[in-house]
Amino acid sequence: LPCIVTMPPLRCLEYAAPHAFGRFGDIYHRIRRPNSMLTSEVNNLCSILRSCHSTLESLSLPGEIVSLSLNSSFNWDCLRELYVEGYWPEHAEISLLRILPNLRIASFRCYPAVLYPIIPPHISLESVDVFLPQLRRLEIASLVQADCVLSVLPSGLESLAIIEYPPPRGRYPTNILCASDLLDMFTDVCLPAVTHLKLWYRTDVSDVPFLRYLPRIFPSLRDLELH
């Protein structure tokens, strides 16, 4: 692609390539993108986004590319939906998401290998006092216990899903938190507008205390799906 690509005023852009493949013997496995591939893809994608960022309402990107493609100099005021899949970027900053002030739907389906929190513990919560204020639906996979994202979600959030990715497909789910982890992470959290909740978690001694705590966290809950 040339450095600048003239595009019509796109409302939706989907880049459906969540990962690269590497060959080990006779078997292909998913892998992180090599640097040469990553640079080429980011340059191509940015050349498209330069001409349509101000009109985009929905954007789907591979995880490794998202932090390099969401340029803070672009106008993201129209963006309402962000779908991220694959490997979470290794050095993503919280500013990555704070440049999306009107985001209403966010989905992060990321692999559990080498996890990086969206909001790590060293980030001061005062610095994210307004975190995606318009967000209404959040889906997040491979959440790590050190992530503070649950503590700064907006009070208007209506749907929350903490899932396993990739789906277990008949095997016992392993890339999920246990009940005691969730109980710790939801301490002092209240999301009064959430009506739909989906949770993947491993059972442990905190199952009953965690389930008893749910009505306090989600007083408006109507639909509950547990795995």
XYZ file of N, CA and C in Angstrom:
681
model
N 0.834 -1.190 0.000
C 0.000 0.000 0.000
C 0.876 1.249 0.000
N 0.423 2.345 -0.647
C 1.173 3.590 -0.586
C 1.080 4.201 0.797
N 1.868 5.250 1.009
C 1.916 5.874 2.331
C 0.571 6.447 2.733
N -0.174 6.988 1.764
C -1.489 7.554 2.053
C -2.502 6.876 1.148
N -3.547 6.343 1.716
C -4.602 5.681 0.957
C -5.882 6.482 1.116
N -6.464 6.889 0.011
C -7.714 7.634 0.066
C -8.867 6.652 0.133
N -9.617 6.724 1.220
C -10.732 5.818 1.438
C -12.025 6.610 1.536
N -13.161 5.984 1.197
C -14.450 6.624 1.471
C -14.656 6.722 2.977
N -15.660 7.447 3.420
C -15.888 7.605 4.871
C -16.394 6.312 5.510
N -15.477 5.410 5.790
C -15.836 4.105 6.345
C -16.461 4.245 7.723
N -17.443 3.400 8.001
C -18.025 3.321 9.342
C -17.530 2.086 10.086
N -17.102 1.061 9.352
C -16.659 -0.190 9.971
C -15.400 -0.685 9.271
N -14.407 -1.080 10.059
C -13.182 -1.656 9.522
C -12.829 -2.885 10.347
N -12.701 -4.016 9.683
C -12.375 -5.272 10.354
C -11.107 -5.856 9.760
N -10.109 -6.029 10.587
C -8.857 -6.652 10.175
C -8.788 -8.003 10.876
N -9.281 -9.026 10.204
C -9.463 -10.342 10.821
C -8.214 -11.198 10.656
N -7.193 -10.906 11.431
C -5.959 -11.697 11.419
C -5.387 -11.688 12.824
N -5.983 -12.442 13.763
C -5.616 -12.312 15.173
C -4.195 -12.734 15.517
N -3.556 -13.554 14.669
C -2.210 -14.027 14.991
C -1.513 -14.508 13.724
N -0.223 -14.736 13.846
C 0.546 -15.338 12.762
C 0.681 -16.836 13.027
N 1.235 -17.545 12.062
C 1.455 -18.979 12.217
C 2.939 -19.292 12.032
N 3.440 -20.201 12.854
C 4.804 -20.683 12.712
C 4.805 -22.195 12.589
N 5.707 -22.710 11.812
C 5.757 -24.153 11.581
C 6.808 -24.794 12.474
N 6.382 -25.810 13.207
C 7.280 -26.596 14.051
C 7.149 -28.050 13.618
N 8.121 -28.514 12.846
C 7.994 -29.836 12.254
C 6.921 -29.819 11.185
N 5.946 -30.694 11.332
C 4.853 -30.753 10.362
C 3.596 -30.051 10.866
N 3.709 -29.357 11.981
C 2.532 -28.747 12.596
C 2.693 -27.233 12.637
N 1.612 -26.536 12.292
C 1.591 -25.081 12.374
C 0.948 -24.656 13.692
N 1.567 -23.704 14.364
C 1.054 -23.181 15.622
C 0.874 -21.673 15.504
N -0.036 -21.139 16.296
C -0.179 -19.683 16.334
C 1.010 -19.083 17.090
N 1.500 -17.972 16.603
C 2.647 -17.303 17.211
C 2.437 -15.791 17.153
N 3.238 -15.075 17.932
C 3.276 -13.626 17.784
C 3.898 -13.271 16.435
N 3.510 -12.132 15.915
C 4.045 -11.684 14.644
C 5.539 -11.366 14.758
N 6.331 -11.798 13.785
C 7.722 -11.330 13.729
C 7.747 -9.816 13.527
N 8.822 -9.166 13.943
C 8.898 -7.706 13.859
C 8.697 -7.186 12.444
N 9.249 -7.876 11.460
C 9.110 -7.420 10.074
C 7.656 -7.439 9.632
N 6.934 -8.493 9.997
C 5.518 -8.587 9.663
C 4.718 -7.528 10.403
N 5.027 -7.338 11.679
C 4.310 -6.365 12.492
C 4.465 -4.962 11.926
N 5.676 -4.590 11.565
C 5.928 -3.256 11.016
C 5.173 -3.043 9.720
N 5.202 -4.021 8.849
C 4.525 -3.909 7.558
C 3.017 -3.768 7.731
N 2.429 -4.593 8.595
C 0.986 -4.549 8.794
C 0.547 -3.234 9.434
N 1.316 -2.761 10.407
C 0.967 -1.500 11.064
C 1.024 -0.347 10.070
N 2.055 -0.304 9.240
C 2.168 0.760 8.243
C 0.997 0.737 7.276
N 0.622 -0.444 6.823
C -0.498 -0.565 5.896
C -1.806 -0.127 6.540
N -2.019 -0.576 7.772
C -3.262 -0.242 8.450
C -3.346 1.252 8.746
N -2.253 1.835 9.196
C -2.262 3.268 9.512
C -2.505 4.111 8.272
N -2.037 3.649 7.128
C -2.274 4.395 5.895
C -3.756 4.424 5.546
N -4.491 3.396 5.955
C -5.944 3.384 5.758
C -6.631 4.251 6.802
N -6.224 4.099 8.053
C -6.876 4.826 9.146
C -6.714 6.333 9.023
N -5.640 6.788 8.404
C -5.424 8.229 8.270
C -6.566 8.911 7.533
N -7.216 8.186 6.630
C -8.250 8.816 5.816
C -9.668 8.507 6.277
N -9.822 7.667 7.321
C -11.191 7.313 7.725
C -11.393 7.288 9.231
N -10.387 7.669 10.008
C -10.509 7.569 11.468
C -11.646 8.407 12.022
N -11.944 9.524 11.402
C -12.955 10.434 11.951
C -14.377 9.950 11.730
N -14.573 8.932 10.871
C -15.924 8.425 10.599
C -16.149 7.012 11.125
N -15.098 6.345 11.569
C -15.227 4.954 12.012
C -16.094 4.841 13.264
N -17.030 3.893 13.220
C -17.870 3.596 14.375
C -17.533 2.240 14.991
N -16.967 1.336 14.188
C -16.626 -0.002 14.665
C -15.274 -0.406 14.097
N -14.402 -0.938 14.972
C -13.051 -1.296 14.557
C -12.661 -2.629 15.184
N -12.190 -3.558 14.348
C -11.722 -4.868 14.815
C -10.257 -5.022 14.439
N -9.411 -5.319 15.445
C -7.972 -5.363 15.215
C -7.325 -6.538 15.937
N -6.201 -7.038 15.417
C -5.397 -7.992 16.180
C -4.798 -7.304 17.405
N -4.660 -8.045 18.488
C -4.169 -7.450 19.717
C -2.794 -6.837 19.596
N -1.885 -7.484 18.880
C -0.514 -6.978 18.773
C -0.442 -5.639 18.060
N -1.443 -5.354 17.238
C -1.411 -4.163 16.400
C -2.161 -2.995 17.023
N -3.040 -3.279 17.970
C -3.968 -2.247 18.418
C -3.257 -1.031 18.995
N -2.247 -1.217 19.833
C -1.595 -0.067 20.462
C -0.766 0.740 19.479
N -0.372 0.124 18.368
C 0.419 0.821 17.359
C -0.450 1.479 16.301
N -1.723 1.108 16.252
C -2.620 1.620 15.218
C -3.534 2.729 15.712
N -3.848 2.717 17.008
C -4.731 3.747 17.552
C -3.908 4.998 17.847
N -3.677 5.764 16.814
C -2.851 6.963 16.909
C -3.580 8.042 17.698
N -2.911 8.602 18.694
C -3.548 9.621 19.535
C -3.793 10.923 18.790
N -3.166 11.112 17.635
C -3.398 12.326 16.850
C -4.624 12.204 15.954
N -5.197 10.998 15.860
C -6.402 10.800 15.063
C -7.633 11.193 15.874
N -8.722 11.415 15.171
C -9.997 11.759 15.809
C -10.853 10.499 15.923
N -11.035 10.019 17.160
C -11.791 8.789 17.394
C -13.159 9.066 18.014
N -13.670 10.265 17.849
C -14.920 10.633 18.517
C -16.113 9.795 18.067
N -16.078 9.279 16.846
C -17.213 8.497 16.334
C -17.132 7.018 16.706
N -15.985 6.575 17.177
C -15.807 5.142 17.430
C -16.651 4.690 18.618
N -17.516 3.725 18.372
C -18.407 3.194 19.408
C -18.075 1.760 19.806
N -17.426 1.008 18.901
C -17.169 -0.405 19.157
C -15.718 -0.746 18.824
N -15.065 -1.452 19.739
C -13.687 -1.903 19.528
C -13.597 -3.385 19.869
N -13.112 -4.180 18.908
C -12.963 -5.619 19.094
C -11.490 -5.977 18.892
N -10.888 -6.553 19.919
C -9.470 -6.899 19.892
C -9.338 -8.405 20.106
N -8.535 -9.052 19.262
C -8.384 -10.507 19.362
C -6.939 -10.897 19.091
N -6.473 -11.916 19.788
C -5.121 -12.413 19.570
C -4.243 -12.207 20.784
N -3.040 -11.715 20.566
C -2.088 -11.465 21.655
C -2.157 -10.009 22.087
N -2.318 -9.796 23.393
C -2.329 -8.431 23.915
C -0.939 -7.825 23.723
N -0.870 -6.555 23.297
C 0.445 -5.947 23.059
C 1.306 -5.934 24.317
N 2.595 -6.076 24.131
C 3.509 -6.228 25.256
C 3.695 -4.948 26.063
N 3.531 -3.810 25.420
C 3.814 -2.556 26.119
C 2.675 -1.560 25.932
N 1.452 -2.031 26.058
C 0.300 -1.138 25.902
C 0.200 -0.199 27.096
N -0.152 1.050 26.837
C -0.343 2.033 27.893
C -1.830 2.288 28.070
N -2.201 2.747 29.255
C -3.600 3.030 29.520
C -4.133 4.116 28.596
N -3.244 4.998 28.119
C -3.665 6.059 27.202
C -4.224 5.486 25.911
N -3.869 4.232 25.623
C -4.399 3.566 24.434
C -5.918 3.610 24.403
N -6.555 3.389 25.550
C -8.011 3.353 25.593
C -8.616 4.699 25.957
N -7.865 5.554 26.601
C -8.412 6.843 27.016
C -8.618 7.791 25.846
N -8.069 7.471 24.677
C -8.286 8.321 23.509
C -9.594 7.968 22.801
N -10.367 7.040 23.382
C -11.641 6.614 22.783
C -12.779 7.050 23.702
N -13.113 8.332 23.750
C -14.025 8.849 24.776
C -15.462 8.371 24.654
N -15.883 7.954 23.456
C -17.284 7.589 23.243
C -17.490 6.097 23.011
N -16.492 5.305 23.373
C -16.591 3.857 23.180
C -17.696 3.271 24.054
N -18.578 2.475 23.437
C -19.698 1.872 24.160
C -19.568 0.356 24.287
N -18.887 -0.275 23.346
C -18.709 -1.726 23.366
C -17.226 -2.033 23.190
N -16.673 -2.837 24.100
C -15.267 -3.230 24.005
C -15.150 -4.726 24.249
N -14.413 -5.395 23.382
C -14.187 -6.834 23.521
C -12.698 -7.108 23.382
N -12.128 -7.770 24.400
C -10.706 -8.115 24.392
C -10.578 -9.631 24.530
N -10.484 -10.307 23.390
C -10.313 -11.761 23.373
C -8.835 -12.051 23.122
N -8.089 -12.116 24.197
C -6.638 -12.242 24.087
C -6.158 -13.558 24.670
N -5.102 -14.087 24.074
C -4.526 -15.344 24.532
C -3.879 -15.176 25.902
N -3.851 -16.241 26.695
C -3.298 -16.139 28.048
C -1.777 -16.145 28.104
N -1.102 -16.482 27.022
C 0.359 -16.557 27.051
C 0.970 -15.171 27.237
N 1.781 -15.010 28.262
C 2.460 -13.752 28.577
C 1.437 -12.630 28.673
N 0.728 -12.602 29.775
C -0.356 -11.648 29.942
C 0.154 -10.301 30.438
N -0.517 -9.254 29.974
C -0.204 -7.903 30.408
C -1.511 -7.245 30.840
N -1.584 -6.726 32.055
C -2.833 -6.104 32.511
C -3.199 -4.883 31.677
N -4.504 -4.648 31.517
C -4.955 -3.416 30.875
C -4.615 -2.232 31.770
N -4.896 -2.388 33.063
C -4.514 -1.376 34.047
C -3.668 -2.074 35.103
N -2.350 -1.976 35.012
C -1.480 -2.641 35.988
C -1.526 -1.967 37.347
N -1.095 -2.656 38.396
C -1.188 -2.117 39.756
C -0.426 -0.819 39.968
N 0.661 -0.596 39.209
C 1.461 0.604 39.451
C 0.806 1.867 38.905
N -0.284 1.726 38.123
C -0.994 2.892 37.615
C -1.872 3.451 38.723
N -1.729 4.722 39.018
C -2.556 5.354 40.039
C -3.997 5.408 39.566
N -4.930 4.951 40.402
C -6.336 4.969 40.011
C -6.840 6.386 39.821
N -6.215 7.360 40.487
C -6.614 8.742 40.280
C -6.343 9.192 38.846
N -5.374 8.544 38.192
C -5.037 8.931 36.827
C -6.022 8.377 35.812
N -6.908 7.473 36.237
C -7.912 6.915 35.325
C -9.308 7.141 35.904
N -9.499 8.318 36.511
C -10.767 8.587 37.179
C -11.935 8.623 36.207
N -11.675 8.904 34.940
C -12.717 8.828 33.919
C -12.229 7.838 32.869
N -12.589 6.591 33.041
C -12.096 5.524 32.177
C -13.241 5.028 31.306
N -13.176 5.344 30.002
C -14.232 4.946 29.068
C -15.609 5.264 29.654
N -15.936 6.523 29.855
C -17.160 6.898 30.573
C -18.448 6.445 29.901
N -18.429 6.221 28.574
C -19.636 5.819 27.856
C -19.756 4.305 27.683
N -18.806 3.553 28.223
C -18.792 2.101 28.012
C -20.033 1.446 28.615
N -20.702 0.633 27.799
C -21.905 -0.070 28.248
C -21.754 -1.583 28.228
N -20.842 -2.096 27.400
C -20.661 -3.547 27.330
C -19.173 -3.870 27.236
N -18.712 -4.754 28.132
C -17.303 -5.144 28.155
C -17.186 -6.655 28.183
N -16.370 -7.184 27.284
C -16.012 -8.602 27.272
C -14.495 -8.683 27.353
N -14.006 -9.467 28.302
C -12.566 -9.536 28.500
C -12.169 -10.971 28.826
N -11.104 -11.433 28.180
C -10.625 -12.803 28.383
C -9.231 -12.779 28.982
N -8.869 -13.904 29.597
C -7.522 -14.084 30.146
C -7.160 -12.973 31.120
N -8.117 -12.567 31.916
C -7.876 -11.527 32.911
C -6.897 -12.039 33.962
N -5.976 -11.188 34.362
C -5.013 -11.567 35.394
C -5.388 -10.899 36.708
N -5.026 -11.539 37.809
C -5.435 -11.042 39.116
C -4.879 -9.653 39.404
N -3.739 -9.325 38.821
C -3.113 -8.029 39.078
C -3.785 -6.886 38.328
N -4.727 -7.200 37.437
C -5.371 -6.155 36.648
C -6.358 -5.371 37.504
N -6.300 -4.049 37.397
C -7.179 -3.175 38.179
C -8.348 -2.644 37.369
N -8.575 -3.200 36.180
C -9.594 -2.640 35.298
C -10.988 -2.690 35.916
N -11.288 -3.713 36.721
C -12.624 -3.822 37.308
C -12.908 -2.697 38.292
N -11.876 -2.088 38.824
C -12.047 -1.037 39.825
C -12.378 0.317 39.221
N -12.212 0.470 37.912
C -12.402 1.789 37.302
C -13.445 1.769 36.185
N -14.272 0.742 36.141
C -15.317 0.695 35.128
C -16.396 1.727 35.445
N -17.036 2.284 34.421
C -18.042 3.321 34.651
C -19.300 2.752 35.294
N -19.984 3.573 36.043
C -21.194 3.127 36.738
C -22.319 2.794 35.774
N -22.235 3.267 34.532
C -23.274 2.993 33.547
C -23.105 1.696 32.791
N -22.066 0.911 33.111
C -21.851 -0.367 32.428
C -23.067 -1.269 32.611
N -23.534 -1.890 31.505
C -24.744 -2.708 31.540
C -24.477 -4.197 31.365
N -23.371 -4.556 30.730
C -23.075 -5.967 30.472
C -21.588 -6.217 30.679
N -21.278 -7.281 31.433
C -19.887 -7.629 31.712
C -19.695 -9.124 31.499
N -18.675 -9.478 30.731
C -18.346 -10.884 30.493
C -16.857 -11.089 30.723
N -16.521 -11.984 31.655
C -15.136 -12.388 31.893
C -15.037 -13.833 31.434
N -14.396 -14.055 30.300
C -14.481 -15.339 29.611
C -13.104 -15.989 29.468
N -13.115 -17.224 28.964
C -11.867 -17.891 28.596
C -11.673 -17.778 27.093
N -10.428 -17.561 26.687
C -10.088 -17.514 25.270
C -8.710 -18.150 25.082
N -8.595 -19.021 24.068
C -9.660 -19.496 23.192
C -10.630 -20.407 23.932
N -11.833 -20.638 23.348
C -12.820 -21.502 24.005
C -12.242 -22.882 24.296
N -12.663 -23.521 25.387
C -12.060 -24.797 25.797
C -12.293 -25.950 24.840
N -13.415 -25.961 24.100
C -13.678 -27.006 23.103
C -13.520 -28.410 23.663
N -14.227 -28.674 24.736
C -14.254 -30.009 25.301
C -13.240 -30.269 26.384
N -12.220 -29.438 26.493
C -11.231 -29.640 27.553
C -11.633 -28.846 28.790
N -11.006 -29.170 29.891
C -11.269 -28.432 31.129
C -10.664 -27.033 31.015
N -11.445 -25.986 31.281
C -10.910 -24.625 31.153
C -9.784 -24.374 32.148
N -8.705 -23.796 31.666
C -7.536 -23.568 32.522
C -7.108 -22.109 32.578
N -7.481 -21.329 31.575
C -6.979 -19.960 31.481
C -7.937 -18.967 32.133
N -8.396 -19.299 33.321
C -9.373 -18.461 33.999
C -8.997 -18.324 35.468
N -9.568 -17.321 36.093
C -9.321 -17.074 37.507
C -10.176 -17.995 38.362
N -9.815 -18.128 39.616
C -10.638 -18.892 40.550
C -11.543 -17.933 41.322
N -12.495 -18.492 42.042
C -13.485 -17.677 42.746
C -12.836 -16.727 43.745
N -11.808 -17.184 44.437
C -11.147 -16.319 45.422
C -10.460 -15.133 44.750
N -9.914 -15.339 43.546
C -9.317 -14.229 42.797
C -10.366 -13.176 42.463
N -11.512 -13.634 41.949
C -12.576 -12.703 41.587
C -13.112 -11.970 42.808
N -13.221 -12.681 43.913
C -13.700 -12.044 45.136
C -12.771 -10.906 45.544
N -11.478 -11.132 45.445
C -10.508 -10.079 45.766
C -10.604 -8.916 44.783
N -10.747 -9.223 43.505
C -10.755 -8.178 42.490
C -12.011 -7.327 42.545
N -13.126 -7.914 42.989
C -14.387 -7.173 43.056
C -14.592 -6.470 44.397
N -13.634 -6.583 45.298
C -13.757 -5.899 46.579
C -13.906 -4.396 46.354
N -14.909 -3.807 46.995
C -15.186 -2.367 46.888
C -15.654 -1.948 45.497
N -16.058 -2.914 44.661
C -16.594 -2.593 43.335
C -18.108 -2.673 43.375
N -18.770 -1.690 42.789
C -20.227 -1.727 42.634
C -20.572 -1.226 41.241
N -21.281 -2.050 40.480
C -21.690 -1.695 39.124
C -23.211 -1.755 39.072
N -23.868 -0.668 39.454
C -25.316 -0.687 39.680
C -26.165 -0.882 38.436
N -25.606 -0.633 37.241
C -26.410 -0.728 36.023
C -26.250 -2.053 35.292
N -25.351 -2.910 35.742
C -25.128 -4.191 35.054
C -26.350 -5.089 35.211
N -26.913 -5.507 34.075
C -28.050 -6.430 34.086
C -27.673 -7.808 33.543
N -26.575 -7.887 32.793
C -26.144 -9.173 32.230
C -24.710 -9.442 32.653
N -24.476 -10.642 33.213
C -23.146 -11.014 33.692
C -22.813 -12.427 33.234
N -21.652 -12.582 32.614
C -21.145 -13.899 32.223
C -19.770 -14.083 32.851
N -19.581 -15.201 33.547
C -18.320 -15.449 34.241
C -17.806 -16.857 33.966
N -16.548 -16.941 33.578
C -15.826 -18.204 33.565
C -14.864 -18.165 34.749
N -14.943 -19.140 35.633
C -14.005 -19.180 36.752
C -13.881 -20.600 37.286
N -12.788 -20.842 38.005
C -12.556 -22.142 38.629
C -13.090 -22.115 40.055
N -13.716 -23.196 40.445
C -14.262 -23.272 41.794
C -13.151 -23.491 42.814
N -13.354 -22.917 43.989
C -12.449 -23.154 45.111
C -13.216 -22.878 46.403
N -12.523 -22.696 47.502
C -13.179 -22.542 48.806
C -13.993 -21.258 48.902
N -13.794 -20.326 47.967
C -14.501 -19.042 48.021
C -15.748 -19.009 47.148
N -16.171 -20.163 46.622
C -17.350 -20.192 45.755
C -18.568 -19.548 46.406
N -18.940 -20.036 47.559
C -20.154 -19.546 48.224
C -20.016 -18.081 48.628
N -18.910 -17.663 49.269
C -18.767 -16.239 49.582
C -18.841 -15.347 48.345
N -18.252 -15.799 47.234
C -18.287 -14.992 46.016
C -19.707 -14.867 45.480
N -20.442 -15.972 45.415
C -21.812 -15.929 44.915
C -22.707 -15.087 45.818
N -22.483 -15.146 47.110
C -23.260 -14.320 48.033
C -22.958 -12.838 47.860
N -21.761 -12.547 47.387
C -21.326 -11.160 47.229
C -21.861 -10.531 45.942
N -22.270 -11.354 44.975
C -22.703 -10.846 43.674
C -23.829 -9.816 43.760
N -24.884 -10.032 44.570
C -25.953 -9.026 44.624
C -25.480 -7.659 45.097
N -24.439 -7.630 45.898
C -23.909 -6.345 46.358
C -23.164 -5.631 45.227
N -22.478 -6.411 44.401
C -21.737 -5.821 43.281
C -22.679 -5.406 42.161
N -23.674 -6.246 41.896
C -24.577 -6.041 40.757
C -26.031 -6.028 41.247
N -26.493 -4.970 41.863
C -27.847 -4.944 42.424
C -28.960 -5.007 41.380
N -28.652 -4.701 40.106
C -29.673 -4.720 39.051
C -29.572 -5.949 38.157
N -28.801 -6.943 38.574
C -28.549 -8.117 37.739
C -29.836 -8.863 37.408
N -29.999 -9.192 36.115
C -31.169 -9.943 35.648
C -30.778 -11.247 34.958
N -29.652 -11.264 34.271
C -29.206 -12.448 33.534
C -27.817 -12.841 34.010
N -27.690 -14.087 34.483
C -26.416 -14.582 35.001
C -26.046 -15.873 34.283
N -24.845 -15.916 33.722
C -24.347 -17.105 33.030
C -23.002 -17.484 33.634
N -22.926 -18.686 34.205
C -21.714 -19.149 34.872
C -21.135 -20.365 34.156
N -19.816 -20.417 34.060
C -19.127 -21.557 33.445
C -18.058 -22.058 34.397
